[in-house]
mmCIF file of C-alpha atoms in Angstrom:
data_model
loop_
_atom_site.group_PDB
_atom_site.id
_atom_site.type_symbol
_atom_site.label_atom_id
_atom_site.label_comp_id
_atom_site.label_asym_id
_atom_site.label_seq_id
_atom_site.Cartn_x
_atom_site.Cartn_y
_atom_site.Cartn_z
ATOM 1 C CA ASP A 113 20.315 -74.336 7.267
ATOM 2 C CA THR A 114 21.381 -72.067 4.453
ATOM 3 C CA GLY A 115 18.291 -72.199 2.279
ATOM 4 C CA VAL A 116 17.417 -74.142 -0.838
ATOM 5 C CA SER A 117 20.428 -75.622 -2.614
ATOM 6 C CA GLN A 118 20.527 -76.677 -6.233
ATOM 7 C CA ASP A 119 23.206 -78.641 -8.004
ATOM 8 C CA PRO A 120 24.746 -78.121 -10.467
ATOM 9 C CA ARG A 121 24.501 -74.381 -11.075
ATOM 10 C CA HIS A 122 25.246 -74.800 -14.757
ATOM 11 C CA LYS A 123 24.965 -77.758 -17.104
ATOM 12 C CA ILE A 124 25.867 -77.926 -20.775
ATOM 13 C CA THR A 125 24.808 -81.078 -22.560
ATOM 14 C CA LYS A 126 24.507 -82.380 -26.066
ATOM 15 C CA ARG A 127 21.114 -82.914 -27.585
ATOM 16 C CA GLY A 128 19.842 -86.403 -26.869
ATOM 17 C CA GLN A 129 21.700 -86.833 -23.602
ATOM 18 C CA ASN A 130 20.025 -87.323 -20.232
ATOM 19 C CA VAL A 131 20.558 -84.859 -17.399
ATOM 20 C CA THR A 132 19.647 -84.908 -13.721
ATOM 21 C CA PHE A 133 19.395 -81.990 -11.341
ATOM 22 C CA ARG A 134 19.254 -82.085 -7.590
ATOM 23 C CA CYS A 135 17.452 -79.853 -5.109
ATOM 24 C CA ASP A 136 17.947 -79.822 -1.348
ATOM 25 C CA PRO A 137 15.097 -77.906 0.296
ATOM 26 C CA ILE A 138 15.018 -76.221 3.678
ATOM 27 C CA SER A 139 14.953 -79.154 6.069
ATOM 28 C CA GLU A 140 11.682 -78.403 7.849
ATOM 29 C CA HIS A 141 9.791 -77.608 4.639
ATOM 30 C CA ASN A 142 7.333 -80.285 3.568
ATOM 31 C CA ARG A 143 6.617 -78.945 0.074
ATOM 32 C CA LEU A 144 8.977 -78.850 -2.838
ATOM 33 C CA TYR A 145 8.350 -77.237 -6.229
ATOM 34 C CA TRP A 146 10.074 -77.301 -9.587
ATOM 35 C CA TYR A 147 9.805 -74.385 -12.017
ATOM 36 C CA ARG A 148 11.327 -73.649 -15.385
ATOM 37 C CA GLN A 149 12.264 -70.173 -16.594
ATOM 38 C CA THR A 150 13.242 -69.082 -20.085
ATOM 39 C CA LEU A 151 14.788 -65.753 -20.987
ATOM 40 C CA GLY A 152 12.486 -62.797 -20.452
ATOM 41 C CA GLN A 153 9.699 -64.873 -18.932
ATOM 42 C CA GLY A 154 8.570 -65.481 -15.394
ATOM 43 C CA PRO A 155 9.064 -68.923 -13.858
ATOM 44 C CA GLU A 156 6.626 -71.588 -15.066
ATOM 45 C CA PHE A 157 5.346 -74.270 -12.718
ATOM 46 C CA LEU A 158 6.372 -77.854 -13.514
ATOM 47 C CA THR A 159 5.483 -80.012 -10.516
ATOM 48 C CA TYR A 160 5.329 -80.161 -6.751
ATOM 49 C CA PHE A 161 5.660 -82.631 -3.904
ATOM 50 C CA GLN A 162 4.151 -82.765 -0.479
ATOM 51 C CA ASN A 163 6.643 -84.836 1.468
ATOM 52 C CA GLU A 164 7.384 -87.752 -0.913
ATOM 53 C CA ALA A 165 4.096 -87.599 -2.833
ATOM 54 C CA GLN A 166 4.025 -85.868 -6.212
ATOM 55 C CA LEU A 167 0.685 -84.065 -6.102
ATOM 56 C CA GLU A 168 0.563 -82.078 -9.313
ATOM 57 C CA LYS A 169 2.285 -82.040 -12.685
ATOM 58 C CA SER A 170 2.012 -79.320 -15.298
ATOM 59 C CA ARG A 171 1.265 -80.053 -18.929
ATOM 60 C CA LEU A 172 4.750 -78.629 -19.542
ATOM 61 C CA LEU A 173 6.162 -81.760 -17.929
ATOM 62 C CA SER A 174 6.395 -84.059 -20.921
ATOM 63 C CA ASP A 175 7.069 -87.783 -20.604
ATOM 64 C CA ARG A 176 10.779 -87.038 -21.008
ATOM 65 C CA PHE A 177 10.728 -85.321 -17.622
ATOM 66 C CA SER A 178 10.560 -87.144 -14.325
ATOM 67 C CA ALA A 179 10.858 -85.874 -10.793
ATOM 68 C CA GLU A 180 11.298 -87.752 -7.570
ATOM 69 C CA ARG A 181 11.524 -86.928 -3.915
ATOM 70 C CA PRO A 182 12.480 -90.101 -2.091
ATOM 71 C CA LYS A 183 11.874 -90.034 1.656
ATOM 72 C CA GLY A 184 10.479 -86.529 1.378
ATOM 73 C CA SER A 185 13.876 -84.868 1.550
ATOM 74 C CA PHE A 186 15.920 -83.894 -1.518
ATOM 75 C CA SER A 187 14.442 -84.047 -5.002
ATOM 76 C CA THR A 188 15.792 -84.858 -8.439
ATOM 77 C CA LEU A 189 14.549 -83.703 -11.825
ATOM 78 C CA GLU A 190 15.635 -85.816 -14.779
ATOM 79 C CA ILE A 191 15.286 -84.880 -18.420
ATOM 80 C CA GLN A 192 15.741 -87.701 -20.893
ATOM 81 C CA ARG A 193 16.758 -87.237 -24.538
ATOM 82 C CA THR A 194 17.281 -83.510 -24.107
ATOM 83 C CA GLU A 195 16.200 -81.125 -26.838
ATOM 84 C CA GLN A 196 17.357 -77.585 -27.538
ATOM 85 C CA GLY A 197 13.977 -76.331 -26.334
ATOM 86 C CA ASP A 198 14.796 -77.678 -22.881
ATOM 87 C CA SER A 199 17.438 -74.975 -22.466
ATOM 88 C CA ALA A 200 16.279 -72.919 -19.509
ATOM 89 C CA MET A 201 16.834 -72.144 -15.854
ATOM 90 C CA TYR A 202 15.347 -74.862 -13.642
ATOM 91 C CA LEU A 203 14.313 -73.492 -10.265
ATOM 92 C CA CYS A 204 13.482 -75.389 -7.118
ATOM 93 C CA ALA A 205 11.529 -73.927 -4.223
ATOM 94 C CA SER A 206 10.324 -75.221 -0.890
ATOM 95 C CA SER A 207 7.680 -74.128 1.568
ATOM 96 C CA LEU A 208 6.098 -75.101 4.825
ATOM 97 C CA VAL A 209 2.435 -75.945 4.753
ATOM 98 C CA LEU A 210 0.772 -76.468 8.097
ATOM 99 C CA VAL A 211 -1.049 -79.650 8.954
ATOM 100 C CA ARG A 212 -4.323 -79.867 7.001
ATOM 101 C CA GLY A 213 -2.900 -77.348 4.565
ATOM 102 C CA ARG A 214 -4.634 -74.346 5.917
ATOM 103 C CA ARG A 215 -1.697 -72.029 5.666
ATOM 104 C CA ASP A 216 1.299 -71.653 3.384
ATOM 105 C CA TYR A 217 4.075 -69.358 4.496
ATOM 106 C CA GLY A 218 5.497 -68.633 1.066
ATOM 107 C CA TYR A 219 8.228 -70.103 -1.042
ATOM 108 C CA THR A 220 11.990 -70.042 -0.698
ATOM 109 C CA PHE A 221 13.703 -70.473 -4.034
ATOM 110 C CA GLY A 222 17.110 -71.819 -4.845
ATOM 111 C CA SER A 223 19.448 -70.108 -7.297
ATOM 112 C CA GLY A 224 18.555 -72.534 -10.053
ATOM 113 C CA THR A 225 20.333 -74.791 -12.505
ATOM 114 C CA ARG A 226 20.951 -73.265 -15.912
ATOM 115 C CA LEU A 227 20.727 -75.913 -18.623
ATOM 116 C CA THR A 228 22.123 -75.338 -22.093
ATOM 117 C CA VAL A 229 21.450 -77.991 -24.723
ATOM 118 C CA VAL A 230 23.760 -77.762 -27.721
ATOM 119 C CA ASP B 2 -5.800 -67.595 -9.450
ATOM 120 C CA ALA B 3 -6.611 -64.065 -10.589
ATOM 121 C CA LYS B 4 -4.501 -62.508 -13.322
ATOM 122 C CA THR B 5 -2.362 -59.473 -12.684
ATOM 123 C CA THR B 6 -1.210 -56.631 -14.902
ATOM 124 C CA GLN B 7 2.073 -54.833 -14.333
ATOM 125 C CA PRO B 8 4.038 -52.292 -16.371
ATOM 126 C CA PRO B 9 6.941 -54.030 -18.132
ATOM 127 C CA SER B 10 9.581 -51.628 -16.858
ATOM 128 C CA MET B 11 10.200 -48.686 -14.542
ATOM 129 C CA ASP B 12 13.139 -46.492 -13.574
ATOM 130 C CA CYS B 13 13.883 -45.015 -10.176
ATOM 131 C CA ALA B 14 16.674 -42.805 -8.891
ATOM 132 C CA GLU B 15 18.710 -44.184 -6.043
ATOM 133 C CA GLY B 16 17.475 -42.956 -2.672
ATOM 134 C CA ARG B 17 14.002 -42.205 -3.955
ATOM 135 C CA ALA B 18 10.897 -44.262 -3.310
ATOM 136 C CA ALA B 19 10.044 -46.846 -5.939
ATOM 137 C CA ASN B 20 6.305 -47.357 -6.386
ATOM 138 C CA LEU B 21 5.431 -50.451 -8.383
ATOM 139 C CA PRO B 22 1.768 -50.783 -9.386
ATOM 140 C CA CYS B 23 -0.231 -53.932 -9.988
ATOM 141 C CA ASN B 24 -3.771 -54.361 -11.228
ATOM 142 C CA HIS B 25 -5.759 -57.431 -10.186
ATOM 143 C CA SER B 26 -9.330 -56.466 -10.967
ATOM 144 C CA THR B 27 -10.657 -60.056 -10.854
ATOM 145 C CA ILE B 28 -9.293 -60.855 -7.414
ATOM 146 C CA SER B 29 -11.656 -62.812 -5.191
ATOM 147 C CA GLY B 30 -12.306 -62.241 -1.528
ATOM 148 C CA ASN B 31 -9.971 -64.881 -0.166
ATOM 149 C CA GLU B 32 -7.052 -64.336 -2.522
ATOM 150 C CA TYR B 33 -3.909 -62.716 -1.233
ATOM 151 C CA VAL B 34 -1.561 -60.374 -3.071
ATOM 152 C CA TYR B 35 2.056 -61.549 -3.035
ATOM 153 C CA TRP B 36 5.159 -59.768 -4.240
ATOM 154 C CA TYR B 37 8.386 -61.492 -5.199
ATOM 155 C CA ARG B 38 11.461 -60.132 -6.883
ATOM 156 C CA GLN B 39 14.188 -61.743 -8.928
ATOM 157 C CA ILE B 40 17.638 -60.313 -9.118
ATOM 158 C CA HIS B 41 19.634 -61.316 -12.170
ATOM 159 C CA SER B 42 20.792 -64.962 -12.107
ATOM 160 C CA GLN B 43 19.085 -65.691 -8.802
ATOM 161 C CA GLY B 44 15.836 -67.373 -7.815
ATOM 162 C CA PRO B 45 12.802 -65.264 -6.904
ATOM 163 C CA GLN B 46 12.784 -63.817 -3.402
ATOM 164 C CA TYR B 47 9.676 -63.282 -1.280
ATOM 165 C CA ILE B 48 9.056 -59.632 -0.372
ATOM 166 C CA ILE B 49 5.660 -59.225 1.214
ATOM 167 C CA HIS B 50 2.027 -60.294 1.009
ATOM 168 C CA GLY B 51 -1.347 -59.041 2.169
ATOM 169 C CA LEU B 52 -5.085 -59.602 2.005
ATOM 170 C CA LYS B 53 -6.779 -56.237 2.407
ATOM 171 C CA ASN B 54 -4.875 -54.226 4.982
ATOM 172 C CA ASN B 55 -1.695 -52.361 4.182
ATOM 173 C CA GLU B 56 1.403 -54.258 5.207
ATOM 174 C CA THR B 57 4.960 -53.221 5.998
ATOM 175 C CA ASN B 58 8.103 -55.174 6.711
ATOM 176 C CA GLU B 59 11.815 -54.483 6.650
ATOM 177 C CA MET B 60 11.937 -54.678 2.872
ATOM 178 C CA ALA B 61 8.861 -52.859 1.634
ATOM 179 C CA SER B 62 5.310 -51.643 2.114
ATOM 180 C CA LEU B 63 2.248 -52.993 0.366
ATOM 181 C CA ILE B 64 -0.699 -50.703 -0.219
ATOM 182 C CA ILE B 65 -3.935 -52.411 -1.313
ATOM 183 C CA THR B 66 -6.851 -50.301 -2.497
ATOM 184 C CA GLU B 67 -10.122 -50.536 -0.649
ATOM 185 C CA ASP B 68 -11.804 -52.410 -3.509
ATOM 186 C CA ARG B 69 -8.722 -54.709 -3.676
ATOM 187 C CA LYS B 70 -8.526 -54.358 -7.442
ATOM 188 C CA SER B 71 -5.047 -52.909 -7.389
ATOM 189 C CA SER B 72 -2.017 -52.615 -5.166
ATOM 190 C CA THR B 73 1.306 -50.813 -4.976
ATOM 191 C CA LEU B 74 4.598 -52.115 -3.708
ATOM 192 C CA ILE B 75 6.713 -49.356 -2.205
ATOM 193 C CA LEU B 76 10.459 -49.560 -1.726
ATOM 194 C CA PRO B 77 10.983 -46.454 0.431
ATOM 195 C CA HIS B 78 14.630 -45.745 -0.386
ATOM 196 C CA ALA B 79 15.649 -47.641 -3.480
ATOM 197 C CA THR B 80 19.272 -48.684 -3.874
ATOM 198 C CA LEU B 81 21.155 -50.103 -6.836
ATOM 199 C CA ARG B 82 20.749 -53.560 -5.280
ATOM 200 C CA ASP B 83 16.985 -53.243 -5.691
ATOM 201 C CA THR B 84 17.383 -53.473 -9.464
ATOM 202 C CA ALA B 85 15.383 -56.596 -10.294
ATOM 203 C CA VAL B 86 12.209 -57.966 -11.845
ATOM 204 C CA TYR B 87 9.273 -57.580 -9.479
ATOM 205 C CA TYR B 88 6.372 -60.009 -9.696
ATOM 206 C CA CYS B 89 2.887 -59.346 -8.364
ATOM 207 C CA ILE B 90 0.978 -62.592 -7.796
ATOM 208 C CA VAL B 91 -2.534 -63.234 -6.564
ATOM 209 C CA ARG B 92 -3.261 -66.580 -4.986
ATOM 210 C CA PHE B 93 -5.063 -68.461 -2.288
ATOM 211 C CA THR B 94 -3.029 -69.649 0.650
ATOM 212 C CA GLY B 95 -4.630 -73.052 0.510
ATOM 213 C CA THR B 96 -3.175 -76.423 -0.328
ATOM 214 C CA ALA B 97 -4.131 -76.466 -3.994
ATOM 215 C CA SER B 98 -2.638 -73.143 -4.907
ATOM 216 C CA LYS B 99 0.744 -72.675 -6.490
ATOM 217 C CA LEU B 100 2.547 -69.468 -7.401
ATOM 218 C CA THR B 101 1.807 -68.446 -10.968
ATOM 219 C CA PHE B 102 4.226 -65.844 -12.271
ATOM 220 C CA GLY B 103 3.593 -63.306 -14.996
ATOM 221 C CA THR B 104 6.342 -61.339 -16.715
ATOM 222 C CA GLY B 105 6.671 -58.781 -13.911
ATOM 223 C CA THR B 106 8.087 -55.255 -13.861
ATOM 224 C CA ARG B 107 11.765 -54.712 -14.496
ATOM 225 C CA LEU B 108 12.869 -51.995 -12.066
ATOM 226 C CA GLN B 109 16.083 -50.210 -12.915
ATOM 227 C CA VAL B 110 17.538 -48.116 -10.093
ATOM 228 C CA THR B 111 19.987 -45.518 -11.347
ATOM 229 C CA LEU B 112 22.494 -43.155 -9.763
#
């Protein structure tokens, strides 16, 4: 396993179009996170999954955003009716949380998908 | 999660030790200190974490003060490839805790 993979690496889209990003986590990791990062800022949390269940969503995740993780494996992040303010790097991370959640061994991040809305 | 304060930028000569400070004066007893770094155009990379004892691994050392209100990440022999943004994060290692990033310290390693 080569780590967390994200596809595509870059996406340019016109305002109003829908886009979908994919994240393939490390296979034995049961948690998957989505973050967004704009220039000069640290990554901002969007949402996370434990297996296939979406357990938390940030207020940053407007109703135009939807994330799924069918079967607890890969995840997709869709943005509908994109706006110029959606331009950012979208980062995916995965981690292993032990049974009963008593220990988290830290995140492994992918290289991100850079979205440009024109 | 407790907030952290880091200098926005630092310079270090190649081959010298880079000492990156972090203040976390409101840290609670069961919160850990984590360090991540982000090299340009890549995702953040885990470096090290600790609770109250000093920690060392192949990448760096983490020195936590006795009162746990501050810590220092030490890169013993900085190289040009260590140029990155370094994030100090305080969090629980429980199920409800996610990583919350600040703006970090931009470390520039120079010849």
